[in-house]
Coordinates of C-alpha atoms in Angstrom, one line a residue:
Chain J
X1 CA -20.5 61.2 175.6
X2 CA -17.6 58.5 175.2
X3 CA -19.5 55.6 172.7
X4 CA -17.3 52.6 172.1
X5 CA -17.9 51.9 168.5
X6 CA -19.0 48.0 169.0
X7 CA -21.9 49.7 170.9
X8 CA -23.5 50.8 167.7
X9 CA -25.8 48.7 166.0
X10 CA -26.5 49.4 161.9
X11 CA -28.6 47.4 159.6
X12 CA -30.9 45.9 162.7
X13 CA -34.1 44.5 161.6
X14 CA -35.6 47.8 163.7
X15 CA -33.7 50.1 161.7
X16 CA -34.8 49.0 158.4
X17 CA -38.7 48.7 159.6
X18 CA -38.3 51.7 161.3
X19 CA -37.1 53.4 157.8
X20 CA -40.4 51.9 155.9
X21 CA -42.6 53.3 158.7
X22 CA -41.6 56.7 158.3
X23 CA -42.5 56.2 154.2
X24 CA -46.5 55.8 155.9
X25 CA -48.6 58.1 154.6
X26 CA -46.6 59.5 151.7
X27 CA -46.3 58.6 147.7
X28 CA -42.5 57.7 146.4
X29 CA -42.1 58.7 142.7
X30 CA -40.7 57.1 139.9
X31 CA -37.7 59.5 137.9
X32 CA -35.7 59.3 135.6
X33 CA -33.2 62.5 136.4
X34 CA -32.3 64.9 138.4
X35 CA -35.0 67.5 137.4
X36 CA -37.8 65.2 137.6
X37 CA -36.7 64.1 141.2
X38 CA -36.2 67.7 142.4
X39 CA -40.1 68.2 140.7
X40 CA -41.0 65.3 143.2
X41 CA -39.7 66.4 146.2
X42 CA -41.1 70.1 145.4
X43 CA -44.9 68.3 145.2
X44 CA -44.3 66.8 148.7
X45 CA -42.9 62.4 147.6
X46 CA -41.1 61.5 150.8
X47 CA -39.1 59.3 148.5
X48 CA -38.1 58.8 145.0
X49 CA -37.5 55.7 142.3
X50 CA -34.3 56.3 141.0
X51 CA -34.8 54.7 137.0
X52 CA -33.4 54.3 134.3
X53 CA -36.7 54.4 132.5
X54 CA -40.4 54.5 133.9
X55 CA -42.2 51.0 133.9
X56 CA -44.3 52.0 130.7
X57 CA -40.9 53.2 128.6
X58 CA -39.7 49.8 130.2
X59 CA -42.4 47.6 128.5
X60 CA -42.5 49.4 125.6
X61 CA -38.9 49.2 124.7
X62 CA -38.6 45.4 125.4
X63 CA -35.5 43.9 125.6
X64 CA -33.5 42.8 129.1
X65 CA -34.2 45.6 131.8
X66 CA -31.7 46.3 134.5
X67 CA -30.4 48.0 137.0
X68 CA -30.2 52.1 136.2
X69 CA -26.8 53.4 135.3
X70 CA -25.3 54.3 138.7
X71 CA -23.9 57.5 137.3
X72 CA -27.7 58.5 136.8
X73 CA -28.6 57.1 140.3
X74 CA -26.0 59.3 141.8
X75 CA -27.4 62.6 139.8
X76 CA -30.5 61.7 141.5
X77 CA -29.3 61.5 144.8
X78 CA -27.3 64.7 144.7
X79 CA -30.2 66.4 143.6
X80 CA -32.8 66.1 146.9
X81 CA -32.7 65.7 150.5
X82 CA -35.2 62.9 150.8
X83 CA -34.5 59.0 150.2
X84 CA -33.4 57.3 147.1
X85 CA -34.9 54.4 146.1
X86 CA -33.4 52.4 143.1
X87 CA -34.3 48.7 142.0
X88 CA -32.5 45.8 141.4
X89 CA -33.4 42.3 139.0
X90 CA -35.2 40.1 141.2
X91 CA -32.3 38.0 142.4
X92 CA -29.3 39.7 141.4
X93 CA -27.5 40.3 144.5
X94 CA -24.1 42.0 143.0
X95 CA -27.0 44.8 141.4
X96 CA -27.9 44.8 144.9
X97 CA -24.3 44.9 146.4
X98 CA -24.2 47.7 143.7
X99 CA -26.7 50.1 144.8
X100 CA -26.1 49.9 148.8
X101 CA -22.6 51.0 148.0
X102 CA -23.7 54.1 146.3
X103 CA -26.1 55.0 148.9
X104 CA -29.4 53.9 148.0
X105 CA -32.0 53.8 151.0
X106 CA -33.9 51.2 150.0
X107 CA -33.8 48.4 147.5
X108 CA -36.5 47.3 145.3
X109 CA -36.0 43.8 144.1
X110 CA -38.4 45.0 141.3
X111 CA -40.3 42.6 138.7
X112 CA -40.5 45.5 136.1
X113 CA -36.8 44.4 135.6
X114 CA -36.1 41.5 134.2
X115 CA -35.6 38.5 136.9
X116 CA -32.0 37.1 137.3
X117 CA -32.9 33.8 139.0
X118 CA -36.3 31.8 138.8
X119 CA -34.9 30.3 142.0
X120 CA -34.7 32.6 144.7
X121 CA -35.2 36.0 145.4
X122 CA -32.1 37.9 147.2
X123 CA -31.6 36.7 151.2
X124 CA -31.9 40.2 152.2
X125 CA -31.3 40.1 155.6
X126 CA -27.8 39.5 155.0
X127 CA -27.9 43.7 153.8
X128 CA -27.7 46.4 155.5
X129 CA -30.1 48.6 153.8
X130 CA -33.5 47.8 153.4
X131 CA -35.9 46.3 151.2
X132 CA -39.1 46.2 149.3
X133 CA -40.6 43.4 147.5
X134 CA -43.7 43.3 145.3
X135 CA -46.5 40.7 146.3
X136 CA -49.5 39.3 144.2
X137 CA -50.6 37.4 147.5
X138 CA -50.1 36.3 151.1
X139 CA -47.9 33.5 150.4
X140 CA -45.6 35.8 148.3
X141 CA -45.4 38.7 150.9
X142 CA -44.8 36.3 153.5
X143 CA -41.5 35.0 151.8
X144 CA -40.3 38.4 150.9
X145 CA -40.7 39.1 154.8
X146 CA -39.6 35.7 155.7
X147 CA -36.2 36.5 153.4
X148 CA -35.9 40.3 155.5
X149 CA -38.7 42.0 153.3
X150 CA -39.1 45.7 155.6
X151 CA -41.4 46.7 152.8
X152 CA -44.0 45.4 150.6
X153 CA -46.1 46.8 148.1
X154 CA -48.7 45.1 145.7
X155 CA -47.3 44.5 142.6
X156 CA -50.0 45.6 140.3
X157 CA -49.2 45.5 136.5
X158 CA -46.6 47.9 136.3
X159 CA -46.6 50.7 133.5
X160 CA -50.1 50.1 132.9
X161 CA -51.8 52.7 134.1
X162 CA -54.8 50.8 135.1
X163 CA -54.9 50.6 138.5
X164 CA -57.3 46.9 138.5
X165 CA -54.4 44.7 139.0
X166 CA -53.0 46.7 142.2
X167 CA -56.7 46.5 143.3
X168 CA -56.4 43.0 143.2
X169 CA -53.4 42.4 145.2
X170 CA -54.7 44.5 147.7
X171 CA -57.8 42.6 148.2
X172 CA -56.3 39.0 147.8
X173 CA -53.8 39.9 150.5
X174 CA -56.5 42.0 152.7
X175 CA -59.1 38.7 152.3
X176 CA -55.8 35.6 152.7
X177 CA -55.6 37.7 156.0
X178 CA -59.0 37.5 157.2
X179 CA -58.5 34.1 156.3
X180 CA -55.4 33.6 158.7
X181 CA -57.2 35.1 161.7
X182 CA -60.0 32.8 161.2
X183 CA -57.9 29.2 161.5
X184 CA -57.4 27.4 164.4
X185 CA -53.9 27.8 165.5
X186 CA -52.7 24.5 164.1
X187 CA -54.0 24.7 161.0
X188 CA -51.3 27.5 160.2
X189 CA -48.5 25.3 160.3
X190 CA -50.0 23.7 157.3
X191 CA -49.9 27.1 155.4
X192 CA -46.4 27.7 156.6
X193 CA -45.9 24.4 154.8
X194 CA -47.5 25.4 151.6
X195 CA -46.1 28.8 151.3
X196 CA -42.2 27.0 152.2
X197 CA -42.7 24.8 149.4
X198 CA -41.5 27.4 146.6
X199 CA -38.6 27.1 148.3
X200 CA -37.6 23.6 148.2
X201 CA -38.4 23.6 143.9
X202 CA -34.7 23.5 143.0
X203 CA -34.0 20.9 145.0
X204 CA -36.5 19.1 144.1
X205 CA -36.1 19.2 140.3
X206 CA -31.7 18.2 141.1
X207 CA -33.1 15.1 143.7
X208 CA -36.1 14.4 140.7
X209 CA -33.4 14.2 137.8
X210 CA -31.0 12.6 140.1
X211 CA -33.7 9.9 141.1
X212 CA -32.7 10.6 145.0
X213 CA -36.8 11.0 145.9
X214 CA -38.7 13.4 147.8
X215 CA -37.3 16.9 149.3
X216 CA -37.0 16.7 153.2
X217 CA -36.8 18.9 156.1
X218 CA -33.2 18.5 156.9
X219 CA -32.4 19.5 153.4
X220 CA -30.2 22.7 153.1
X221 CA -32.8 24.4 149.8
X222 CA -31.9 28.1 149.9
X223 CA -28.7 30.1 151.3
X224 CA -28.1 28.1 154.5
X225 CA -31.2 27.5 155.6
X226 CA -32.8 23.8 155.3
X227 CA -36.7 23.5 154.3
X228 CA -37.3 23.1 158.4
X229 CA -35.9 26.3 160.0
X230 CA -37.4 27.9 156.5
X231 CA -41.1 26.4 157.2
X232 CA -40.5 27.5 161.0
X233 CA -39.6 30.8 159.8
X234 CA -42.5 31.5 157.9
X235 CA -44.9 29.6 160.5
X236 CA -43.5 32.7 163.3
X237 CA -44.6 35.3 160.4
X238 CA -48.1 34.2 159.2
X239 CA -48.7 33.7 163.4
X240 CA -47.4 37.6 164.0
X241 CA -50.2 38.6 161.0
X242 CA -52.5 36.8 162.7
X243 CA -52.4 37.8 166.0
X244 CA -52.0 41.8 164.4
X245 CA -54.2 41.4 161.7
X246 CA -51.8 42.9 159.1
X247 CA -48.5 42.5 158.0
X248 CA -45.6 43.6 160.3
X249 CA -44.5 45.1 157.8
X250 CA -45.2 48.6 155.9
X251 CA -47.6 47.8 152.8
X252 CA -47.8 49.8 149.9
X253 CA -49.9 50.2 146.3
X254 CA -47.9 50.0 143.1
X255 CA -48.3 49.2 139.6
X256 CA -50.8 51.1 137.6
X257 CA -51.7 53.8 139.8
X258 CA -52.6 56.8 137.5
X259 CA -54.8 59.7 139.0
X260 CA -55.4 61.0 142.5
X261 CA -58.4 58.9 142.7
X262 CA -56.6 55.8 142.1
X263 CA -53.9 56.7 144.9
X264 CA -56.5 57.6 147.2
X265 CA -59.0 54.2 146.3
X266 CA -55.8 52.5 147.3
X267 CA -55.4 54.2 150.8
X268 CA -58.8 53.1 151.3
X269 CA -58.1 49.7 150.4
X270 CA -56.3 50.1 153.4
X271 CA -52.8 50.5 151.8
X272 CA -50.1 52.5 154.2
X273 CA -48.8 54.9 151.1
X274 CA -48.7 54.7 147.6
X275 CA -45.8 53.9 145.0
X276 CA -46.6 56.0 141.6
X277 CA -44.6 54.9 138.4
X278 CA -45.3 56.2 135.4
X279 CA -48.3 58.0 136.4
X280 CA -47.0 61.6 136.9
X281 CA -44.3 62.0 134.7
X282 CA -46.2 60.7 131.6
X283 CA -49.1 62.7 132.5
X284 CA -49.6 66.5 131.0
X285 CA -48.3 68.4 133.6
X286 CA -46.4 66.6 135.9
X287 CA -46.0 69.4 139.0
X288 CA -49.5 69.6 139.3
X289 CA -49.9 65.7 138.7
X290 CA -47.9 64.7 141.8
X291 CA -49.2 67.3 144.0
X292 CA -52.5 66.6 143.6
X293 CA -51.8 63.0 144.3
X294 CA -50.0 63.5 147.5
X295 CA -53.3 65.9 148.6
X296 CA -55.4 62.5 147.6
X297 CA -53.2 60.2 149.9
X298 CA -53.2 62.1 152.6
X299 CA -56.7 63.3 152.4
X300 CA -58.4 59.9 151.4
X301 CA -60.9 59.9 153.2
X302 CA -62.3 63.1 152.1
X303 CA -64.1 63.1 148.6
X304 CA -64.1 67.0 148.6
X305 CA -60.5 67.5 148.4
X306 CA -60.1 64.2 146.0
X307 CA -62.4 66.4 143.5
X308 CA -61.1 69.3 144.3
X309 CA -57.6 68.5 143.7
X310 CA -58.7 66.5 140.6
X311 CA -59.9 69.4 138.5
X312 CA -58.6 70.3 135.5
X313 CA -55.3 68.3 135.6
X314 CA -55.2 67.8 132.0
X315 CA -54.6 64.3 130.4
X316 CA -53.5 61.2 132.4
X317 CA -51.4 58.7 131.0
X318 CA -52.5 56.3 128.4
X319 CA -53.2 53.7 129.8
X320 CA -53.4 50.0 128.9
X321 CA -55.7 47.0 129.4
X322 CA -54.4 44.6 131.5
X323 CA -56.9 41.9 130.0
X324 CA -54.9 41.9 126.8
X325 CA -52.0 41.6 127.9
X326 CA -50.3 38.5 127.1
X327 CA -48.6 36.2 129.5
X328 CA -45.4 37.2 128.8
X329 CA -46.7 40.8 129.0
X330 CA -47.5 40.8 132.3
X331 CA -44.6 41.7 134.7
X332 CA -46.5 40.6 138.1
X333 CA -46.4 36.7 137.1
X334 CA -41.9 37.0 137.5
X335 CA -41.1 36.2 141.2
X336 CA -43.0 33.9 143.1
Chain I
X1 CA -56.1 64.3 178.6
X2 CA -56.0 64.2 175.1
X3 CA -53.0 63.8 172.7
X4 CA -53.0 64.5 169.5
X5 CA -50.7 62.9 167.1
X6 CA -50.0 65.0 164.1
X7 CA -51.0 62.1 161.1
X8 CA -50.1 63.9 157.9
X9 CA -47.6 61.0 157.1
X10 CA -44.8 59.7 158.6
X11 CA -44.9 57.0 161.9
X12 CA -48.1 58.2 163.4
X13 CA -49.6 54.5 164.8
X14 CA -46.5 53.7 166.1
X15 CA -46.9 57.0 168.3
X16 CA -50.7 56.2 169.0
X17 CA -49.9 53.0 170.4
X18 CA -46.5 54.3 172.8
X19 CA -49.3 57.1 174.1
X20 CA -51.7 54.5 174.8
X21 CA -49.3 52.4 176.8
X22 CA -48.0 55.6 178.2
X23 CA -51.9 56.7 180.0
X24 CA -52.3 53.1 181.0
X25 CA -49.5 52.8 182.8
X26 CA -49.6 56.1 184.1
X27 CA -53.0 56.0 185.2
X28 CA -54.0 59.0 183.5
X29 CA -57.8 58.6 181.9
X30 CA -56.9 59.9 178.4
X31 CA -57.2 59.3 174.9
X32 CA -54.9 59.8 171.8
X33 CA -55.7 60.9 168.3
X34 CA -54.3 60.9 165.2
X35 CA -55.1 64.2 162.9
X36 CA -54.9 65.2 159.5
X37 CA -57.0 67.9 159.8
X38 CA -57.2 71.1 161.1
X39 CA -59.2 71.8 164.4
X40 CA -57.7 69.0 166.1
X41 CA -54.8 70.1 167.7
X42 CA -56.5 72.9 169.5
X43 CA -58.9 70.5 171.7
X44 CA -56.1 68.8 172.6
X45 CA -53.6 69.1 175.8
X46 CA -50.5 67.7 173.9
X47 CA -49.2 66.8 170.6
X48 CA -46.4 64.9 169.1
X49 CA -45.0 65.5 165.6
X50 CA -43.9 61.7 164.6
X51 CA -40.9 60.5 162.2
X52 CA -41.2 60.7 158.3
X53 CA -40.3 63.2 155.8
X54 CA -39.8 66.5 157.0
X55 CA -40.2 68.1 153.6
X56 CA -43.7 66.2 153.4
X57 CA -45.1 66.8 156.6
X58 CA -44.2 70.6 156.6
X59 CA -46.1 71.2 153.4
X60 CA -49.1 69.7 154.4
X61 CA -49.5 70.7 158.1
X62 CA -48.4 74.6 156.9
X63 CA -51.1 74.7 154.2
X64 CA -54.1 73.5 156.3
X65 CA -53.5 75.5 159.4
X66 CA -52.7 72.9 161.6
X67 CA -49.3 74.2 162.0
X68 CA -50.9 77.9 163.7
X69 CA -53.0 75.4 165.9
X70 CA -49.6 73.4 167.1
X71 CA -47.6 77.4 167.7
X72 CA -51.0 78.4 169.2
X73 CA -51.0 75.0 171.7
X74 CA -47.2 75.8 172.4
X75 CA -47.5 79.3 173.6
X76 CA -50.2 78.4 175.8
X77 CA -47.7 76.2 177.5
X78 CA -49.2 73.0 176.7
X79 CA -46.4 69.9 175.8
X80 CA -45.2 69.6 172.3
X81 CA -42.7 66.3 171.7
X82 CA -41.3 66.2 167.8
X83 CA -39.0 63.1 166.8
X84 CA -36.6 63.0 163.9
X85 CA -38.8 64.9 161.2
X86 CA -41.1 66.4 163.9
X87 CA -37.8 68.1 165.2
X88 CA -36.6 69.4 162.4
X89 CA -40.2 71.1 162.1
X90 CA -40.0 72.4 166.1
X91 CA -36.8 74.1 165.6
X92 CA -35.9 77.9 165.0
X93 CA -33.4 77.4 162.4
X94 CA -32.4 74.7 159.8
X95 CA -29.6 74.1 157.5
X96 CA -28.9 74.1 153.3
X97 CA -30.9 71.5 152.9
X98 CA -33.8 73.1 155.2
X99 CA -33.2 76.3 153.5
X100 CA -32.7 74.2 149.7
X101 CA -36.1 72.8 150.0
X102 CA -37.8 75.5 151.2
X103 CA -39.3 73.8 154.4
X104 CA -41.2 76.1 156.4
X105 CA -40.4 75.1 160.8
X106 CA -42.6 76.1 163.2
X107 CA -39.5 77.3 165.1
X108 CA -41.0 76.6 168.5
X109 CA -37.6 75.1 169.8
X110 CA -34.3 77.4 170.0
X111 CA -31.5 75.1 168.2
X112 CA -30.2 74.8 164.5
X113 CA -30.3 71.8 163.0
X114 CA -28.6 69.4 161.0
X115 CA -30.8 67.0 158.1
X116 CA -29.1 63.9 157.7
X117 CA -26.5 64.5 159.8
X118 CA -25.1 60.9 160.3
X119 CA -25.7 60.3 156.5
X120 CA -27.5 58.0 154.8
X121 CA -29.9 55.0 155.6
X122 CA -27.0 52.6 155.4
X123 CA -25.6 54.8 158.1
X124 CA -28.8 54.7 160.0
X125 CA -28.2 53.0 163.5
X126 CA -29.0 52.4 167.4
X127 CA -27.0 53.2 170.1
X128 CA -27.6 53.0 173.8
X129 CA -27.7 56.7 174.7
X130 CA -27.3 58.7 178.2
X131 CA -30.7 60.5 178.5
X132 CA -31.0 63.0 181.1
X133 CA -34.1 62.5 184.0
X134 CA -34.5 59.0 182.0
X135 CA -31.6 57.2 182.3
X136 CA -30.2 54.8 179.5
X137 CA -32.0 54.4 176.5
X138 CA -32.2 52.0 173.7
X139 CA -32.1 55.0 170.8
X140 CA -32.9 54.5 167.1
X141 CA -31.5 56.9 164.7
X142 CA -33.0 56.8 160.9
X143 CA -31.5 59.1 158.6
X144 CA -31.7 61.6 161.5
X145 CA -31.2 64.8 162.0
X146 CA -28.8 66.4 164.7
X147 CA -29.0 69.7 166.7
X148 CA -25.6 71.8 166.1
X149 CA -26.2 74.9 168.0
X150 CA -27.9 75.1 171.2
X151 CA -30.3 78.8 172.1
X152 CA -30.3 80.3 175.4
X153 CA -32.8 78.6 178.0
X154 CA -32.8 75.3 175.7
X155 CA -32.0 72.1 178.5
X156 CA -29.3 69.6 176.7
X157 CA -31.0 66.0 177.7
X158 CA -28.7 64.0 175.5
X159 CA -25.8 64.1 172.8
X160 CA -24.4 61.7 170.8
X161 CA -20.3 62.2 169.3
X162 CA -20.2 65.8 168.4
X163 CA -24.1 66.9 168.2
X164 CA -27.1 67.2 170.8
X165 CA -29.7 64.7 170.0
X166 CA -32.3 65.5 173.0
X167 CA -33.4 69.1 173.9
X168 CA -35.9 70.7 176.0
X169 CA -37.1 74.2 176.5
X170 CA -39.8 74.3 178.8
X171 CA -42.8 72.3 177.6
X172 CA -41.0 71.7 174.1
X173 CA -38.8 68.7 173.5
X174 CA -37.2 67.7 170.3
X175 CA -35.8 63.9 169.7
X176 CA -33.2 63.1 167.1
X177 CA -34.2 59.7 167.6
X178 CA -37.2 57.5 167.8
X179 CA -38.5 56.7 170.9
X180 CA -42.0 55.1 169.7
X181 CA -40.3 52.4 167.7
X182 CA -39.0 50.6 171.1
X183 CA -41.1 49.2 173.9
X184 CA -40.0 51.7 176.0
X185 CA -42.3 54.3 176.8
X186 CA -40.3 56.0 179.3
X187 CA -39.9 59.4 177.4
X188 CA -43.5 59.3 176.2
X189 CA -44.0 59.1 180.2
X190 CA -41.6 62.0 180.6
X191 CA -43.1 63.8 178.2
X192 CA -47.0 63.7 179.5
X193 CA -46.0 64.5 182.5
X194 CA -44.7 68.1 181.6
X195 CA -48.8 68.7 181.1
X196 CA -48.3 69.0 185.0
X197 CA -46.4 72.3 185.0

């Protein structure tokens, strides 16, 4: 079959959905090299996390995180046959540029890194590979979809290994949702409104310290976009999640989930897969770790096989307790 | 009727819904489940292996039996559909990375075929594609595979620059692309209706 190149579409908003969806289901593993990805994809991850360092090596070391080496990256995807995932500072769209040219599959514009810009997060609609963002709430999943979002996943308290933040994510979004269905119809566009505002805060500040007054809705605030088409924008998402009752996007757990039991509390939760940082490879035996964790997901449901696969995994990670954890501590308050 | 969707992991509700749209507008009284466990499949009068990672779903379906119950439903000439992963999994023979990984097929559908054959996710894209008995179809390739070498008695429905991308052999038919992520339900339609053979 003659195909005239032009016919071909790449980069579609379907395409990179469409990649997410076929993530459902499945746990994507954080790694650090090649061995520990080729470990992953032996136990069954559909993905893995390209890194430089896992999220509780990350926290422990201090310091500005960034982008992974590319060369490492590159090791990682030579080494398996499933997707690489690699992240990028919240933001920093030539990190970003970066990791689509060597081939990544999907994009996490990560808050275990350390954010480029308390502005904005990256218009990623304007990429052709996809991306997933980490939400605390409605309003913050929302914007990541609004900005081209195919993915979202809680953001937990990465490196932790206590999965009670993750929990809470899940259930803030799961109940804002609820919420949403609830409202009359034009009651949303006041949410829309509310969420939007985030966007219009640099602006504001400039017209505050300029003495110019109030932000309006003809004002150009992010990319090219005024605070208008951005309030509309948002206003078509949060009416798609109510009329579907979830977000039309893939959502997934992350940050601080530990032990099988965690990853399969999450599915029931009602989370589509399961994102699992420093969990396996700072557990005891990481081969059996991550097997028994993709049994968990895909056997939720089932407490039998949750046990069964449970037993006698030796130590889990550490752990840490999110409550004392100072403010600046705590990774899931960067990126609003 | 009854279709089962195989739900190890990978697109299953997006295959739940198409079926659903499929028996209404068909007229067929049916229902469709999704499975990830074993005594499914064999109560049902076609199944569908769904997108996602071949690698994944392989493991999980070979070491809970379901696999035996989808050769088992084959061989009794019952339709079998696989997309993307799910027809990696239908075929007879894979490639390095099939082999590399160690991922068992059901090898229900005579080709070889190619993982990743159009590259990466950044190469993933949609094409309007010639599909024989369906006409022209809005196709969605994601990271998808290819077929590279066509077995005797295997029907060629579609290809796509140098590879197949659609094959049937009898009541088995392998997509390189994913129907159940467009409106369309026409090959969902196509494919219910080979339960009438």
């Amino acid at each position: 079959m003659k195909v005239n190149l032009e016919e071909l579409k790449f980069g579609t908003e379907l395409i990179k959905r469409g990649f997410a969806k076929m993530q459902k289901g499945g746990v994507i593993m954080d790694v650090t090299n090649a061995e520990q990805a080729a470990i992953a994809e032996e136990a069954g991850a559909v993905a893995v996390m390209a890194l430089h360092k896992v999220p509780a090596d990350i926290r422990s070391a201090g310091g500005v995180a960034r982008m992974a080496d590319p060369k490492k990256i590159q090791e990682i995807i030579d080494a398996v046959t499933i997707p690489v995932m690699a992240k990028c500072r919240i933001g920093h769209i030539a990190e970003a540029r970066a990791l689509e040219a060597l081939g990544v599959d999907m994009i996490d514009e990560s808050e275990v890194l350390t954010p480029a810009d308390v502005f904005f997060h990256i218009d990623k609609r304007k990429f052709v590979v996809p991306f997933v963002c980490g939400a605390r709430s409605l309003g913050e999943a929302v914007r990541r979809i609004w900005e081209g979002a195919a993915m979202i996943r809680t953001k937990g308290e990465a490196g932790t290994g206590n999965v009670v933040e993750a929990v809470k994510h899940m259930r803030l979004i799961n109940r804002a949702i609820d919420e949403l269905r609830r409202l009359p119809e034009e009651r949303i566009y006041d949410v829309a409104e509310k969420y939007a505002s985030r966007y219009a805060e640099l602006t504001s500040a400039v017209k505050g310290d300029m003495g110019l007054g109030e932000v309006g809705r003809n004002d150009v605030v992010f990319e090219e976009y005024t605070l208008g088409e951005i309030i509309d924008g948002i206003y078509k998402v949060l009416l798609e999640i109510r009329e579907i009752g979830r977000l039309p996007v893939v959502n997934f757990a992350a940050g601080g989930v530990a032990t099988p039991a965690d990853a399969a509390l999450m599915m029931q939760l009602g989370a589509d897969g399961v994102f699992v940082g420093s969990g396996i490879f700072k557990s005891s035996n990481p081969p059996e770790y991550a097997r028994a964790i993709v049994e968990a997901v895909q056997h939720y449901d089932e407490p039998e096989v949750v046990a069964e696969v449970s037993k006698g995994l030796g130590e889990a990670m550490k752990g840490l307790d999110v409550f004392k954890l100072s403010e600046e501590e705590r990774l899931q308050t960067r990126g609003v | 009727m009854r279709v089962a969707v195989i739900g190890v992991q990978g697109d299953v509700e997006e295959h739940v819904i198409a079926v659903k749209k499929t028996l209404k507008k068909l007229g067929i009284d049916g229902e469709v489940v999704a499975t990830r466990r074993a005594g499914v499949v064999s109560e049902s009068d076609a199944v569908i292996i769904p997108g996602g990672e071949s690698t994944t779903i392989s493991k999980l379906i070979f070491s809970d039996g379901i696999a035996d119950e989808i050769i088992e439903l084959a061989e009794s000439g019952k339709p079998v559909m696989g997309t993307c992963a799910g027809l990696i999994l239908l075929s007879k023979y894979g490639d390095e990375q099939v082999i590399k990984t160690d991922t068992r097929l059901l090898g229900l559908l005579n080709v070889r075929v190619k993982r990743n054959a159009f590259g990466r996710q950044r190469e993933s894209f949609q094409v309007e594609l010639d599909v024989k008995h369906i006409g022209r179809f809005d196709a969605v390739f994601i990271r998808a595979p290819a077929i590279v070498e066509v077995g005797k008695n295997v029907e060629v429905l579609a290809r796509f620059e140098e590879y197949v991308v659609a094959a049937q052999e009898n009541n088995i038919l392998g997509l390189a692309f994913h129907p159940e992520l467009t409106d369309d339900t026409r090959i969902h339609e196509y494919f219910l209706r080979l339960n009438e053979f």
